[in-house]
């Protein structure tokens, strides 16, 4: 499922016009993205949580050429599946 | 540091899209419900610019109870993983630069 699929499914579930559903889906993921960019966590009970890990930069070498390279600091987001979803997904009969 | 919860998302939806708080809460629940249901049905969910949830099958493997050292078999299982979108990664690393 992609974003348009989600917009259509939400419109149907919540009995909303497509345009409204699109506005909401965009707003929700935009808000979640901005939260992570600010370095904050997201926690949705029963579903999962997002957090940003910060990695320090380092000076490394290309093992093939021996060339020295600088790896800069970086921030990466991670998702941890909530217990309820983890159990449901694992127990689903497919 | 703060933690964004469903209540914050509902407040945002209520304020920005013109719903009552209760309605907005119901909508946010349903949105998350659609993603959940897809994953439970084994279908991946990709949100452009944010990331992608996938369902992976893990094979059974032999493991060990780290406390007792006892050997045991970990059954095969199905797990949810999420990969950030390159757009989100870029945004996370441009902030403050």
mmCIF file of C-alpha atoms in Angstrom:
data_model
loop_
_atom_site.group_PDB
_atom_site.id
_atom_site.type_symbol
_atom_site.label_atom_id
_atom_site.label_comp_id
_atom_site.label_asym_id
_atom_site.label_seq_id
_atom_site.Cartn_x
_atom_site.Cartn_y
_atom_site.Cartn_z
ATOM 1 C CA UNK A 1 0.000 0.000 0.000
ATOM 2 C CA UNK A 2 1.292 3.470 -0.810
ATOM 3 C CA UNK A 3 0.180 6.909 0.305
ATOM 4 C CA UNK A 4 -2.691 7.166 -2.202
ATOM 5 C CA UNK A 5 -3.907 3.740 -1.071
ATOM 6 C CA UNK A 6 -3.811 4.902 2.524
ATOM 7 C CA UNK A 7 -5.674 8.109 1.646
ATOM 8 C CA UNK A 8 -8.394 6.127 -0.129
ATOM 9 C CA UNK A 9 -8.667 3.577 2.702
ATOM 10 C CA UNK A 10 -8.909 6.296 5.353
ATOM 11 C CA UNK A 11 -11.551 8.178 3.339
ATOM 12 C CA UNK A 12 -13.637 5.016 3.290
ATOM 13 C CA UNK A 13 -13.051 4.051 6.942
ATOM 14 C CA UNK A 14 -13.724 7.507 8.351
ATOM 15 C CA UNK A 15 -16.329 8.493 5.768
ATOM 16 C CA UNK A 16 -14.373 11.538 4.575
ATOM 17 C CA UNK A 17 -14.024 13.186 1.168
ATOM 18 C CA UNK A 18 -10.788 12.118 -0.568
ATOM 19 C CA UNK A 19 -9.408 15.658 -0.444
ATOM 20 C CA UNK A 20 -9.905 15.851 3.305
ATOM 21 C CA UNK A 21 -8.355 12.444 3.806
ATOM 22 C CA UNK A 22 -5.350 13.502 1.735
ATOM 23 C CA UNK A 23 -4.952 16.662 3.810
ATOM 24 C CA UNK A 24 -5.001 14.608 7.017
ATOM 25 C CA UNK A 25 -2.578 11.922 5.837
ATOM 26 C CA UNK A 26 -0.136 14.580 4.627
ATOM 27 C CA UNK A 27 -0.465 16.522 7.867
ATOM 28 C CA UNK A 28 0.111 13.455 10.049
ATOM 29 C CA UNK A 29 3.264 12.269 8.256
ATOM 30 C CA UNK A 30 4.531 15.812 7.915
ATOM 31 C CA UNK A 31 4.110 16.295 11.670
ATOM 32 C CA UNK A 32 5.854 12.986 12.370
ATOM 33 C CA UNK A 33 8.746 13.901 10.057
ATOM 34 C CA UNK A 34 9.162 17.314 11.694
ATOM 35 C CA UNK A 35 9.151 15.699 15.129
ATOM 36 C CA UNK A 36 12.038 13.441 14.146
ATOM 37 C CA UNK A 37 13.893 16.333 12.505
ATOM 38 C CA UNK A 38 13.616 18.187 15.829
ATOM 39 C CA UNK A 39 15.259 15.149 17.444
ATOM 40 C CA UNK A 40 12.130 14.151 19.374
ATOM 41 C CA UNK A 41 10.576 10.712 19.742
ATOM 42 C CA UNK A 42 7.177 9.487 18.554
ATOM 43 C CA UNK A 43 5.246 6.916 20.516
ATOM 44 C CA UNK A 44 2.027 5.371 19.282
ATOM 45 C CA UNK A 45 0.660 2.850 21.773
ATOM 46 C CA UNK A 46 0.141 -0.626 20.430
ATOM 47 C CA UNK A 47 1.739 0.328 17.132
ATOM 48 C CA UNK A 48 5.309 1.375 17.732
ATOM 49 C CA UNK A 49 7.760 4.159 18.384
ATOM 50 C CA UNK A 50 10.283 6.164 16.405
ATOM 51 C CA UNK A 51 13.526 7.575 17.647
ATOM 52 C CA UNK A 52 16.548 9.270 16.163
ATOM 53 C CA UNK A 53 19.996 7.864 16.827
ATOM 54 C CA UNK A 54 22.941 10.183 16.589
ATOM 55 C CA UNK A 55 26.197 8.876 15.214
ATOM 56 C CA UNK A 56 29.516 10.619 15.646
ATOM 57 C CA UNK A 57 31.635 11.221 12.594
ATOM 58 C CA UNK A 58 34.995 9.507 12.246
ATOM 59 C CA UNK A 59 38.007 9.352 9.995
ATOM 60 C CA UNK A 60 38.143 6.117 8.115
ATOM 61 C CA UNK A 61 39.997 4.571 5.266
ATOM 62 C CA UNK A 62 38.910 2.983 2.064
ATOM 63 C CA UNK A 63 40.269 -0.544 2.686
ATOM 64 C CA UNK A 64 40.951 -1.089 -1.003
ATOM 65 C CA UNK A 65 42.893 2.064 -1.775
ATOM 66 C CA UNK A 66 44.017 3.102 1.713
ATOM 67 C CA UNK A 67 42.662 6.533 0.945
ATOM 68 C CA UNK A 68 41.685 8.509 4.025
ATOM 69 C CA UNK A 69 38.044 9.567 4.191
ATOM 70 C CA UNK A 70 36.024 11.620 6.636
ATOM 71 C CA UNK A 71 32.658 10.247 7.693
ATOM 72 C CA UNK A 72 30.554 13.070 9.091
ATOM 73 C CA UNK A 73 28.169 13.003 12.065
ATOM 74 C CA UNK A 74 24.778 11.641 11.117
ATOM 75 C CA UNK A 75 21.297 11.235 12.505
ATOM 76 C CA UNK A 76 19.214 8.221 11.519
ATOM 77 C CA UNK A 77 15.613 7.428 12.454
ATOM 78 C CA UNK A 78 14.553 3.985 13.710
ATOM 79 C CA UNK A 79 11.208 2.328 14.316
ATOM 80 C CA UNK A 80 10.542 -0.162 17.061
ATOM 81 C CA UNK A 81 7.407 -2.244 16.626
ATOM 82 C CA UNK A 82 5.022 -2.111 19.579
ATOM 83 C CA UNK A 83 4.204 -5.345 21.396
ATOM 84 C CA UNK A 84 0.599 -5.545 20.274
ATOM 85 C CA UNK A 85 1.435 -5.116 16.575
ATOM 86 C CA UNK A 86 4.447 -7.426 16.862
ATOM 87 C CA UNK A 87 2.260 -10.205 18.277
ATOM 88 C CA UNK A 88 -0.562 -9.646 15.777
ATOM 89 C CA UNK A 89 1.791 -9.723 12.775
ATOM 90 C CA UNK A 90 3.542 -12.835 14.019
ATOM 91 C CA UNK A 91 0.314 -14.696 14.778
ATOM 92 C CA UNK A 92 -1.530 -13.753 11.590
ATOM 93 C CA UNK A 93 -2.644 -16.721 9.493
ATOM 94 C CA UNK A 94 -1.519 -15.971 5.978
ATOM 95 C CA UNK B 1 13.022 16.333 24.720
ATOM 96 C CA UNK B 2 9.355 15.656 24.093
ATOM 97 C CA UNK B 3 7.537 12.607 22.809
ATOM 98 C CA UNK B 4 4.866 12.960 20.167
ATOM 99 C CA UNK B 5 1.822 10.825 20.904
ATOM 100 C CA UNK B 6 -1.500 10.082 19.250
ATOM 101 C CA UNK B 7 -3.053 12.862 21.349
ATOM 102 C CA UNK B 8 -0.673 15.413 19.781
ATOM 103 C CA UNK B 9 -1.498 14.160 16.296
ATOM 104 C CA UNK B 10 -5.227 14.360 17.029
ATOM 105 C CA UNK B 11 -4.857 17.917 18.330
ATOM 106 C CA UNK B 12 -2.990 18.891 15.175
ATOM 107 C CA UNK B 13 -5.652 17.310 12.935
ATOM 108 C CA UNK B 14 -8.413 19.032 14.937
ATOM 109 C CA UNK B 15 -6.751 22.462 14.761
ATOM 110 C CA UNK B 16 -5.516 22.376 11.163
ATOM 111 C CA UNK B 17 -8.318 20.463 9.432
ATOM 112 C CA UNK B 18 -11.325 21.735 11.366
ATOM 113 C CA UNK B 19 -12.510 18.761 13.425
ATOM 114 C CA UNK B 20 -13.640 18.398 17.007
ATOM 115 C CA UNK B 21 -11.029 16.758 19.213
ATOM 116 C CA UNK B 22 -13.070 13.568 19.525
ATOM 117 C CA UNK B 23 -13.548 13.302 15.765
ATOM 118 C CA UNK B 24 -9.859 13.947 15.149
ATOM 119 C CA UNK B 25 -8.896 11.250 17.657
ATOM 120 C CA UNK B 26 -11.145 8.788 15.862
ATOM 121 C CA UNK B 27 -9.625 9.728 12.483
ATOM 122 C CA UNK B 28 -6.042 9.316 13.740
ATOM 123 C CA UNK B 29 -6.980 5.919 15.227
ATOM 124 C CA UNK B 30 -8.435 4.866 11.894
ATOM 125 C CA UNK B 31 -5.372 6.057 9.979
ATOM 126 C CA UNK B 32 -3.086 4.009 12.197
ATOM 127 C CA UNK B 33 -5.592 1.160 11.974
ATOM 128 C CA UNK B 34 -5.287 1.082 8.166
ATOM 129 C CA UNK B 35 -1.480 0.829 8.398
ATOM 130 C CA UNK B 36 -1.743 -1.874 11.093
ATOM 131 C CA UNK B 37 -4.227 -3.945 9.119
ATOM 132 C CA UNK B 38 -2.057 -3.849 6.003
ATOM 133 C CA UNK B 39 0.962 -5.050 7.963
ATOM 134 C CA UNK B 40 -1.019 -7.794 9.706
ATOM 135 C CA UNK B 41 -2.152 -8.945 6.269
ATOM 136 C CA UNK B 42 1.503 -9.069 5.238
ATOM 137 C CA UNK B 43 1.328 -6.061 2.947
ATOM 138 C CA UNK B 44 4.027 -3.379 3.073
ATOM 139 C CA UNK B 45 3.112 0.288 3.515
ATOM 140 C CA UNK B 46 5.158 2.952 1.781
ATOM 141 C CA UNK B 47 4.757 6.651 2.550
ATOM 142 C CA UNK B 48 6.764 8.717 0.085
ATOM 143 C CA UNK B 49 9.025 11.183 1.879
ATOM 144 C CA UNK B 50 8.641 9.408 5.227
ATOM 145 C CA UNK B 51 9.469 5.730 5.014
ATOM 146 C CA UNK B 52 8.326 2.215 4.381
ATOM 147 C CA UNK B 53 7.084 -0.552 6.696
ATOM 148 C CA UNK B 54 7.759 -4.078 5.556
ATOM 149 C CA UNK B 55 6.876 -7.504 6.861
ATOM 150 C CA UNK B 56 9.771 -9.952 6.921
ATOM 151 C CA UNK B 57 9.846 -13.665 7.531
ATOM 152 C CA UNK B 58 12.605 -14.763 9.874
ATOM 153 C CA UNK B 59 13.750 -18.372 9.728
ATOM 154 C CA UNK B 60 13.884 -20.552 12.823
ATOM 155 C CA UNK B 61 17.312 -20.533 14.453
ATOM 156 C CA UNK B 62 19.132 -22.009 17.405
ATOM 157 C CA UNK B 63 19.609 -19.592 20.209
ATOM 158 C CA UNK B 64 20.729 -19.574 23.781
ATOM 159 C CA UNK B 65 19.289 -18.226 26.968
ATOM 160 C CA UNK B 66 22.037 -15.756 27.834
ATOM 161 C CA UNK B 67 21.371 -16.164 31.544
ATOM 162 C CA UNK B 68 21.486 -19.936 31.810
ATOM 163 C CA UNK B 69 23.422 -20.775 28.642
ATOM 164 C CA UNK B 70 20.702 -23.260 27.815
ATOM 165 C CA UNK B 71 20.301 -23.974 24.089
ATOM 166 C CA UNK B 72 16.901 -23.548 22.541
ATOM 167 C CA UNK B 73 15.254 -23.314 19.169
ATOM 168 C CA UNK B 74 13.751 -19.958 18.236
ATOM 169 C CA UNK B 75 10.792 -20.590 15.961
ATOM 170 C CA UNK B 76 10.406 -18.892 12.627
ATOM 171 C CA UNK B 77 8.487 -15.665 12.985
ATOM 172 C CA UNK B 78 7.177 -12.726 11.054
ATOM 173 C CA UNK B 79 8.386 -9.239 12.001
ATOM 174 C CA UNK B 80 7.721 -5.633 10.995
ATOM 175 C CA UNK B 81 10.648 -3.475 9.925
ATOM 176 C CA UNK B 82 10.726 0.154 8.874
ATOM 177 C CA UNK B 83 13.169 1.894 6.586
ATOM 178 C CA UNK B 84 13.418 5.678 6.463
ATOM 179 C CA UNK B 85 12.940 7.492 3.183
ATOM 180 C CA UNK B 86 16.098 9.073 1.715
ATOM 181 C CA UNK B 87 14.208 12.391 1.776
ATOM 182 C CA UNK B 88 13.675 12.114 5.542
ATOM 183 C CA UNK B 89 17.294 11.086 6.094
ATOM 184 C CA UNK B 90 18.477 14.143 4.197
ATOM 185 C CA UNK B 91 16.169 16.434 6.180
ATOM 186 C CA UNK B 92 17.423 14.930 9.461
ATOM 187 C CA UNK B 93 20.984 15.692 8.513
ATOM 188 C CA UNK B 94 20.512 19.134 7.043
ATOM 189 C CA UNK B 95 18.926 20.575 10.173
ATOM 190 C CA UNK B 96 21.362 22.829 11.950
ATOM 191 C CA UNK B 97 23.879 22.859 9.126
#
